[in-house]
Amino acid sequence: MTIPAFRDQRELPDDDGYFSSLRTDEARPSWDNPSMPPWPEQQGQYAQPQQYGQPYAGQDNYRRGDITEPSLTDPTGWKAGTGVPVVDERPPGESTSGNRLLTVLLFFSGLATSVALWLFNTQPGAISNDATLMIAAGRVTGLIGGYLLFMQLLMMSRVSWLEEWVGSRDLLRWHRWLGTSLLTFVIAHVVFIVYGYALTAGTGVVEQGWTVITTFPEMISATIATGLLAFIALISIRAVRNVLNYELWHLIHLTSYAVLLLGYGHQIAAGADMSGKFASVFWPALGCITIAALFWGRIVEPLWLNARHRFTVAEVVGEGANTFSIYIEGKRLDKLPVQAGQFMRWRFLTANGWWQSHPFSLSAAPNPQWLRLTVTIAGGHTRKLATMRPGAPIWAEGPFGTFTAERRTRRRALLIAGGSGIAPIRALLEDMPPDTIVIYRASRPDELVFRAELEELAEERDAWVRYIVGGRNDPGPRRLFTPDGLRGLVPDVNRRDVYLCGPPGLVNAAVDTLKELDVPDSQLHLDPFEF
């Protein structure tokens, strides 16, 4: 079967007719219409059409893409193996390990400083019994909790320099870890302080707790802040989060700013270790840095980005079963600081979508004429996006992510995608070196999006594409994420950078297998969409 090449996709009839009713003839681009973005072949980006699904040069062993199945006779364990690896060389790629180390050192230096404020403010012999010990523990945990809250908000400020310096994957991982730690220290602070005051006053814990809330300054706001923090932690549990609408979850998560505002008044009013010559500089300075980063990352940078580029919808195009692409045009796209593999947060300013912002990766490398997002219908919001008309304005934030080719530490790469994760993988392939291998996991052949584009890019860039198709209990998919199965497809897997994007189950299974194959963590690149 002949699969149409990339340049023809936007002129093809829809697979199921779903998109045909969404566009008029006037909305379709025309080769003679200079107002529409030019197709890729007008820019000289791709080679002439190939008869995909047929061997190149008449030799089956030079075929760049194939649905791969297990084999009982081939030494690799697969039909259509990828061949013998070539000599390994390190590229002159950018390394961020030093950045991460410096960031960790700065974090723990600040943490030590916050604890030292209590140490220097405590007189020798001040801790003489259980009550003073509990109060001291409460003050220390309170200082740590306050510091962690500032760090939480700073990490999620979306300020570009921090995201580029550390990387969104590490920021998201640290944010999750610090979230649990923050709640633990805040609860410990409450328990220790109330228990210590109860021992001092000789009253019950519940009675003393009520006295603290109703008589101490700023304690009502601090109690509300603690309740909000516990609620945010509850909805961040994966099982709970999966039930909530994403936009509702994100809106509730933003109340963490209120936690800062409500809790900071309590720290200033009741914090015995917040005053003093050094403390009166340290805490306000930390607060100013955090608020400035939030203001810059959440307000200034998005305003500048959208005022400069003025994004609008160029066209919505069906790609396959429940999948469509959104082509975006704008001003000065050649100045847009985005790379293949990165994602941005997109808010489509339509009657039913203006209030929702979602992260979508580019599914093609950026160019001066247009950007492309590819969306899989997964709910009411994404279904409505498929009905957008050309000219709809867009509000964007970003770009985000270090899921880019410049983060490679090895000469060759392995790209693994599943489901909608093919979007950034497809874009990344344009920037990857020769001998790159793409493994694309899908349940059915009709779910393979961009097959023609992948194979054309593979031919152009001397890469290979392997499709693993079938249910999770079929032989091929079951074999894929086993050490022997993955090594059979990619013999030199531990000498490659591995880029992973797809459903959590696929990514987790792949990471576990890669760990068994001794692939270092520095060679693993994941695309976090929650940032």
CSV table of N, CA and C in Angstrom, one decimal, residues 268-392:
chain,number,residue,atom,x,y,z
A,268,ILE,N,5.7,36.4,60.3
A,268,ILE,CA,6.2,37.7,60.7
A,268,ILE,C,5.7,38.1,62.1
A,269,ALA,N,4.4,37.8,62.3
A,269,ALA,CA,3.8,38.2,63.6
A,269,ALA,C,4.2,37.3,64.7
A,270,ALA,N,4.3,36.0,64.5
A,270,ALA,CA,4.5,35.1,65.6
A,270,ALA,C,5.9,34.4,65.6
A,271,GLY,N,6.6,34.6,64.5
A,271,GLY,CA,7.9,33.9,64.4
A,271,GLY,C,9.0,34.6,65.2
A,272,ALA,N,9.4,33.9,66.3
A,272,ALA,CA,10.5,34.5,67.1
A,272,ALA,C,11.8,34.6,66.4
A,273,ASP,N,12.0,33.7,65.4
A,273,ASP,CA,13.3,33.7,64.7
A,273,ASP,C,13.2,34.4,63.4
A,274,MET,N,12.2,35.2,63.1
A,274,MET,CA,12.1,36.0,61.9
A,274,MET,C,12.6,37.4,62.0
A,275,SER,N,12.9,37.8,63.3
A,275,SER,CA,13.5,39.1,63.5
A,275,SER,C,15.0,38.9,63.8
A,276,GLY,N,15.6,40.0,64.0
A,276,GLY,CA,17.1,40.0,64.2
A,276,GLY,C,17.8,40.6,63.0
A,277,LYS,N,19.1,40.9,63.2
A,277,LYS,CA,19.8,41.7,62.2
A,277,LYS,C,19.9,40.9,60.9
A,278,PHE,N,20.2,39.6,60.9
A,278,PHE,CA,20.3,38.9,59.7
A,278,PHE,C,19.0,38.4,59.2
A,279,ALA,N,18.1,37.9,60.1
A,279,ALA,CA,16.8,37.3,59.7
A,279,ALA,C,15.9,38.3,59.0
A,280,SER,N,16.0,39.6,59.5
A,280,SER,CA,15.2,40.6,58.9
A,280,SER,C,15.6,41.0,57.5
A,281,VAL,N,16.7,40.5,57.1
A,281,VAL,CA,17.1,40.7,55.7
A,281,VAL,C,16.9,39.4,54.9
A,282,PHE,N,17.2,38.2,55.5
A,282,PHE,CA,17.2,37.0,54.8
A,282,PHE,C,15.7,36.6,54.3
A,283,TRP,N,14.8,36.7,55.2
A,283,TRP,CA,13.4,36.3,54.8
A,283,TRP,C,12.7,37.3,53.8
A,284,PRO,N,12.8,38.6,54.1
A,284,PRO,CA,12.2,39.5,53.0
A,284,PRO,C,12.9,39.4,51.7
A,285,ALA,N,14.2,39.1,51.7
A,285,ALA,CA,14.9,39.0,50.4
A,285,ALA,C,14.5,37.7,49.7
A,286,LEU,N,14.3,36.6,50.4
A,286,LEU,CA,13.8,35.4,49.8
A,286,LEU,C,12.4,35.6,49.3
A,287,GLY,N,11.6,36.3,50.0
A,287,GLY,CA,10.2,36.6,49.6
A,287,GLY,C,10.2,37.4,48.3
A,288,CYS,N,11.1,38.4,48.3
A,288,CYS,CA,11.1,39.3,47.1
A,288,CYS,C,11.6,38.5,45.9
A,289,ILE,N,12.6,37.7,46.0
A,289,ILE,CA,13.1,36.9,44.9
A,289,ILE,C,12.0,36.0,44.3
A,290,THR,N,11.2,35.3,45.2
A,290,THR,CA,10.2,34.4,44.8
A,290,THR,C,9.0,35.2,44.1
A,291,ILE,N,8.6,36.3,44.7
A,291,ILE,CA,7.5,37.1,44.1
A,291,ILE,C,7.9,37.7,42.8
A,292,ALA,N,9.2,38.1,42.7
A,292,ALA,CA,9.7,38.7,41.4
A,292,ALA,C,9.7,37.6,40.3
A,293,ALA,N,10.2,36.4,40.7
A,293,ALA,CA,10.2,35.3,39.7
A,293,ALA,C,8.8,34.9,39.3
A,294,LEU,N,7.9,34.9,40.2
A,294,LEU,CA,6.5,34.6,39.8
A,294,LEU,C,5.9,35.6,38.9
A,295,PHE,N,6.2,36.9,39.2
A,295,PHE,CA,5.7,38.0,38.4
A,295,PHE,C,6.3,38.0,37.0
A,296,TRP,N,7.6,37.7,37.0
A,296,TRP,CA,8.3,37.7,35.7
A,296,TRP,C,7.8,36.5,34.8
A,297,GLY,N,7.8,35.3,35.4
A,297,GLY,CA,7.5,34.1,34.7
A,297,GLY,C,6.1,33.9,34.3
A,298,ARG,N,5.2,34.4,35.2
A,298,ARG,CA,3.7,34.2,34.9
A,298,ARG,C,3.1,35.4,34.2
A,299,ILE,N,3.7,36.6,34.3
A,299,ILE,CA,3.0,37.7,33.7
A,299,ILE,C,3.9,38.4,32.6
A,300,VAL,N,5.1,38.8,33.0
A,300,VAL,CA,5.9,39.6,32.0
A,300,VAL,C,6.3,38.8,30.8
A,301,GLU,N,6.8,37.6,31.0
A,301,GLU,CA,7.3,36.8,29.8
A,301,GLU,C,6.1,36.4,28.9
A,302,PRO,N,4.9,36.0,29.4
A,302,PRO,CA,3.8,35.7,28.5
A,302,PRO,C,3.3,36.9,27.8
A,303,LEU,N,3.3,38.1,28.5
A,303,LEU,CA,2.8,39.3,27.8
A,303,LEU,C,3.7,39.6,26.6
A,304,TRP,N,5.0,39.6,26.9
A,304,TRP,CA,6.0,39.9,25.8
A,304,TRP,C,5.9,38.9,24.7
A,305,LEU,N,5.8,37.6,25.0
A,305,LEU,CA,5.7,36.6,24.0
A,305,LEU,C,4.5,36.8,23.0
A,306,ASN,N,3.4,37.0,23.6
A,306,ASN,CA,2.1,37.2,22.8
A,306,ASN,C,2.0,38.5,22.1
A,307,ALA,N,2.6,39.5,22.7
A,307,ALA,CA,2.6,40.8,22.0
A,307,ALA,C,3.5,40.8,20.8
A,308,ARG,N,4.6,40.0,20.9
A,308,ARG,CA,5.6,40.0,19.8
A,308,ARG,C,5.1,39.1,18.7
A,309,HIS,N,4.5,37.9,19.0
A,309,HIS,CA,4.2,36.9,17.9
A,309,HIS,C,2.8,36.8,17.5
A,310,ARG,N,1.8,37.2,18.3
A,310,ARG,CA,0.4,37.3,17.9
A,310,ARG,C,0.0,36.0,17.2
A,311,PHE,N,-0.1,34.9,17.9
A,311,PHE,CA,-0.4,33.6,17.4
A,311,PHE,C,-1.9,33.5,17.0
A,312,THR,N,-2.2,32.9,15.9
A,312,THR,CA,-3.5,32.6,15.4
A,312,THR,C,-3.6,31.2,14.8
A,313,VAL,N,-4.8,30.6,14.8
A,313,VAL,CA,-5.0,29.3,14.1
A,313,VAL,C,-4.9,29.5,12.6
A,314,ALA,N,-4.1,28.7,11.9
A,314,ALA,CA,-4.0,28.7,10.5
A,314,ALA,C,-5.0,27.7,9.9
A,315,GLU,N,-5.0,26.5,10.5
A,315,GLU,CA,-5.9,25.4,10.0
A,315,GLU,C,-5.9,24.3,11.0
A,316,VAL,N,-7.0,23.5,11.0
A,316,VAL,CA,-7.1,22.3,11.8
A,316,VAL,C,-7.2,21.1,10.8
A,317,VAL,N,-6.4,20.1,10.9
A,317,VAL,CA,-6.3,19.0,9.9
A,317,VAL,C,-6.4,17.7,10.6
A,318,GLY,N,-7.2,16.8,10.1
A,318,GLY,CA,-7.2,15.4,10.6
A,318,GLY,C,-6.0,14.6,10.3
A,319,GLU,N,-5.5,13.9,11.2
A,319,GLU,CA,-4.3,13.0,11.0
A,319,GLU,C,-4.6,11.6,11.0
A,320,GLY,N,-5.7,11.1,11.7
A,320,GLY,CA,-6.0,9.7,11.8
A,320,GLY,C,-7.1,9.6,12.8
A,321,ALA,N,-7.2,8.4,13.4
A,321,ALA,CA,-8.2,8.1,14.4
A,321,ALA,C,-8.1,8.9,15.6
A,322,ASN,N,-9.1,9.8,15.8
A,322,ASN,CA,-9.1,10.6,17.0
A,322,ASN,C,-7.9,11.6,17.2
A,323,THR,N,-7.3,11.9,16.1
A,323,THR,CA,-6.1,12.7,16.2
A,323,THR,C,-6.1,13.8,15.1
A,324,PHE,N,-5.7,15.0,15.5
A,324,PHE,CA,-5.7,16.1,14.5
A,324,PHE,C,-4.6,17.0,14.8
A,325,SER,N,-4.2,17.8,13.8
A,325,SER,CA,-3.1,18.8,14.0
A,325,SER,C,-3.6,20.2,13.9
A,326,ILE,N,-3.1,21.1,14.7
A,326,ILE,CA,-3.4,22.5,14.6
A,326,ILE,C,-2.2,23.2,14.1
A,327,TYR,N,-2.3,23.8,12.9
A,327,TYR,CA,-1.3,24.7,12.3
A,327,TYR,C,-1.5,26.1,12.8
A,328,ILE,N,-0.4,26.7,13.3
A,328,ILE,CA,-0.4,28.0,13.9
A,328,ILE,C,0.5,28.9,13.1
A,329,GLU,N,0.0,30.1,12.9
A,329,GLU,CA,0.9,31.2,12.2
A,329,GLU,C,1.0,32.3,13.2
A,330,GLY,N,2.0,33.2,12.9
A,330,GLY,CA,2.2,34.3,13.8
A,330,GLY,C,3.3,35.2,13.3
A,331,LYS,N,3.5,36.3,14.0
A,331,LYS,CA,4.5,37.3,13.6
A,331,LYS,C,5.9,36.8,14.1
A,332,ARG,N,6.9,37.1,13.3
A,332,ARG,CA,8.3,36.9,13.7
A,332,ARG,C,8.6,35.5,14.3
A,333,LEU,N,8.0,34.4,13.7
A,333,LEU,CA,8.2,33.1,14.2
A,333,LEU,C,9.7,32.7,14.1
A,334,ASP,N,10.5,33.3,13.3
A,334,ASP,CA,11.9,33.0,13.2
A,334,ASP,C,12.6,33.5,14.5
A,335,LYS,N,12.0,34.4,15.3
A,335,LYS,CA,12.6,34.9,16.5
A,335,LYS,C,12.0,34.1,17.7
A,336,LEU,N,11.1,33.2,17.5
A,336,LEU,CA,10.6,32.4,18.6
A,336,LEU,C,11.6,31.5,19.2
A,337,PRO,N,12.0,31.6,20.5
A,337,PRO,CA,13.0,30.7,21.0
A,337,PRO,C,12.6,29.3,21.4
A,338,VAL,N,12.1,28.6,20.5
A,338,VAL,CA,11.6,27.3,20.7
A,338,VAL,C,12.3,26.3,19.9
A,339,GLN,N,12.5,25.1,20.4
A,339,GLN,CA,13.2,24.0,19.8
A,339,GLN,C,12.3,22.8,19.6
A,340,ALA,N,12.7,21.9,18.6
A,340,ALA,CA,11.9,20.7,18.5
A,340,ALA,C,12.0,19.9,19.8
A,341,GLY,N,10.9,19.3,20.2
A,341,GLY,CA,10.8,18.6,21.4
A,341,GLY,C,10.3,19.4,22.6
A,342,GLN,N,10.3,20.7,22.5
A,342,GLN,CA,9.7,21.5,23.6
A,342,GLN,C,8.2,21.6,23.5
A,343,PHE,N,7.6,22.0,24.6
A,343,PHE,CA,6.2,22.2,24.6
A,343,PHE,C,5.9,23.6,25.1
A,344,MET,N,4.7,24.1,24.8
A,344,MET,CA,4.2,25.4,25.3
A,344,MET,C,2.8,25.2,25.8
A,345,ARG,N,2.3,26.1,26.6
A,345,ARG,CA,1.0,26.1,27.2
A,345,ARG,C,0.1,26.9,26.3
A,346,TRP,N,-0.9,26.4,25.7
A,346,TRP,CA,-1.7,27.0,24.7
A,346,TRP,C,-3.1,27.3,25.2
A,347,ARG,N,-3.6,28.5,25.1
A,347,ARG,CA,-4.9,28.9,25.4
A,347,ARG,C,-5.6,29.4,24.2
A,348,PHE,N,-6.5,28.7,23.6
A,348,PHE,CA,-7.2,29.1,22.4
A,348,PHE,C,-8.4,30.0,22.7
A,349,LEU,N,-8.4,31.2,22.3
A,349,LEU,CA,-9.3,32.2,22.7
A,349,LEU,C,-10.6,32.1,21.9
A,350,THR,N,-11.3,31.0,22.1
A,350,THR,CA,-12.6,30.8,21.4
A,350,THR,C,-13.7,30.9,22.5
A,351,ALA,N,-14.9,30.9,22.1
A,351,ALA,CA,-16.0,31.0,23.1
A,351,ALA,C,-16.0,29.9,24.1
A,352,ASN,N,-15.6,28.7,23.8
A,352,ASN,CA,-15.7,27.6,24.7
A,352,ASN,C,-14.3,27.2,25.2
A,353,GLY,N,-13.3,27.9,24.8
A,353,GLY,CA,-11.9,27.4,25.2
A,353,GLY,C,-11.0,28.4,25.8
A,354,TRP,N,-11.4,29.7,25.9
A,354,TRP,CA,-10.6,30.8,26.4
A,354,TRP,C,-10.1,30.6,27.8
A,355,TRP,N,-10.9,29.9,28.6
A,355,TRP,CA,-10.6,29.7,30.0
A,355,TRP,C,-9.7,28.5,30.4
A,356,GLN,N,-9.3,27.8,29.3
A,356,GLN,CA,-8.5,26.6,29.5
A,356,GLN,C,-7.2,26.7,28.9
A,357,SER,N,-6.1,26.3,29.6
A,357,SER,CA,-4.8,26.3,29.1
A,357,SER,C,-4.2,24.9,29.2
A,358,HIS,N,-3.7,24.4,28.1
A,358,HIS,CA,-3.1,23.0,28.1
A,358,HIS,C,-1.8,22.9,27.5
A,359,PRO,N,-0.9,22.0,28.0
A,359,PRO,CA,0.4,21.9,27.3
A,359,PRO,C,0.4,21.0,26.1
A,360,PHE,N,0.9,21.5,25.0
A,360,PHE,CA,1.0,20.6,23.8
A,360,PHE,C,2.4,20.8,23.2
A,361,SER,N,3.0,19.8,22.8
A,361,SER,CA,4.4,19.8,22.2
A,361,SER,C,4.2,20.2,20.7
A,362,LEU,N,5.3,20.7,20.2
A,362,LEU,CA,5.3,20.9,18.7
A,362,LEU,C,5.5,19.5,18.1
A,363,SER,N,4.8,19.2,17.0
A,363,SER,CA,5.0,17.9,16.3
A,363,SER,C,5.8,18.0,15.1
A,364,ALA,N,6.3,19.2,14.8
A,364,ALA,CA,7.3,19.4,13.7
A,364,ALA,C,8.2,20.5,14.2
A,365,ALA,N,9.5,20.4,13.7
A,365,ALA,CA,10.4,21.4,14.1
A,365,ALA,C,10.0,22.8,13.7
A,366,PRO,N,10.2,23.8,14.5
A,366,PRO,CA,9.7,25.1,14.2
A,366,PRO,C,10.4,25.7,12.9
A,367,ASN,N,9.6,26.5,12.2
A,367,ASN,CA,10.1,27.2,11.0
A,367,ASN,C,9.5,28.6,11.0
A,368,PRO,N,10.0,29.4,10.1
A,368,PRO,CA,9.6,30.8,10.1
A,368,PRO,C,8.1,31.0,9.7
A,369,GLN,N,7.5,30.0,9.1
A,369,GLN,CA,6.2,30.2,8.5
A,369,GLN,C,5.0,29.7,9.4
A,370,TRP,N,5.2,28.6,10.1
A,370,TRP,CA,4.2,28.0,10.9
A,370,TRP,C,4.7,27.1,12.0
A,371,LEU,N,3.8,26.8,13.0
A,371,LEU,CA,4.1,25.8,14.0
A,371,LEU,C,3.0,24.8,13.9
A,372,ARG,N,3.3,23.6,14.4
A,372,ARG,CA,2.2,22.6,14.3
A,372,ARG,C,2.1,21.8,15.7
A,373,LEU,N,0.9,21.7,16.2
A,373,LEU,CA,0.6,20.9,17.4
A,373,LEU,C,-0.2,19.7,16.9
A,374,THR,N,-0.1,18.6,17.5
A,374,THR,CA,-0.9,17.4,17.2
A,374,THR,C,-1.6,17.0,18.5
A,375,VAL,N,-2.9,16.8,18.4
A,375,VAL,CA,-3.7,16.6,19.6
A,375,VAL,C,-4.5,15.3,19.4
A,376,THR,N,-4.5,14.5,20.5
A,376,THR,CA,-5.4,13.3,20.5
A,376,THR,C,-6.6,13.6,21.3
A,377,ILE,N,-7.8,13.4,20.7
A,377,ILE,CA,-9.1,13.7,21.4
A,377,ILE,C,-9.2,12.8,22.7
A,378,ALA,N,-9.2,13.5,23.9
A,378,ALA,CA,-9.3,12.8,25.1
A,378,ALA,C,-10.3,13.3,26.1
A,379,GLY,N,-11.2,14.2,25.5
A,379,GLY,CA,-12.2,14.8,26.4
A,379,GLY,C,-13.0,15.9,25.7
A,380,GLY,N,-13.8,16.6,26.4
A,380,GLY,CA,-14.6,17.7,25.8
A,380,GLY,C,-13.8,18.8,25.2
A,381,HIS,N,-12.7,19.2,26.0
A,381,HIS,CA,-12.0,20.4,25.5
A,381,HIS,C,-11.2,20.1,24.2
A,382,THR,N,-10.5,18.9,24.2
A,382,THR,CA,-9.8,18.6,22.9
A,382,THR,C,-10.7,18.4,21.8
A,383,ARG,N,-11.9,17.8,22.0
A,383,ARG,CA,-12.9,17.6,21.0
A,383,ARG,C,-13.3,19.0,20.4
A,384,LYS,N,-13.5,20.0,21.2
A,384,LYS,CA,-13.9,21.3,20.8
A,384,LYS,C,-12.8,22.0,20.0
A,385,LEU,N,-11.6,21.7,20.3
A,385,LEU,CA,-10.4,22.3,19.6
A,385,LEU,C,-10.5,21.9,18.1
A,386,ALA,N,-11.0,20.7,17.9
A,386,ALA,CA,-11.1,20.2,16.5
A,386,ALA,C,-12.1,21.0,15.6
A,387,THR,N,-12.9,21.8,16.3
A,387,THR,CA,-13.9,22.6,15.5
A,387,THR,C,-13.4,24.1,15.3
A,388,MET,N,-12.2,24.4,15.7
A,388,MET,CA,-11.8,25.8,15.5
A,388,MET,C,-11.6,26.2,14.1
A,389,ARG,N,-11.9,27.4,13.8
A,389,ARG,CA,-11.8,28.0,12.4
A,389,ARG,C,-10.5,28.8,12.3
A,390,PRO,N,-9.9,28.9,11.1
A,390,PRO,CA,-8.8,29.7,10.9
A,390,PRO,C,-9.0,31.1,11.4
A,391,GLY,N,-7.9,31.7,12.0
A,391,GLY,CA,-8.0,33.1,12.5
A,391,GLY,C,-8.3,33.2,14.0
A,392,ALA,N,-8.6,32.1,14.6
A,392,ALA,CA,-8.9,32.1,16.1
A,392,ALA,C,-7.6,32.5,16.8
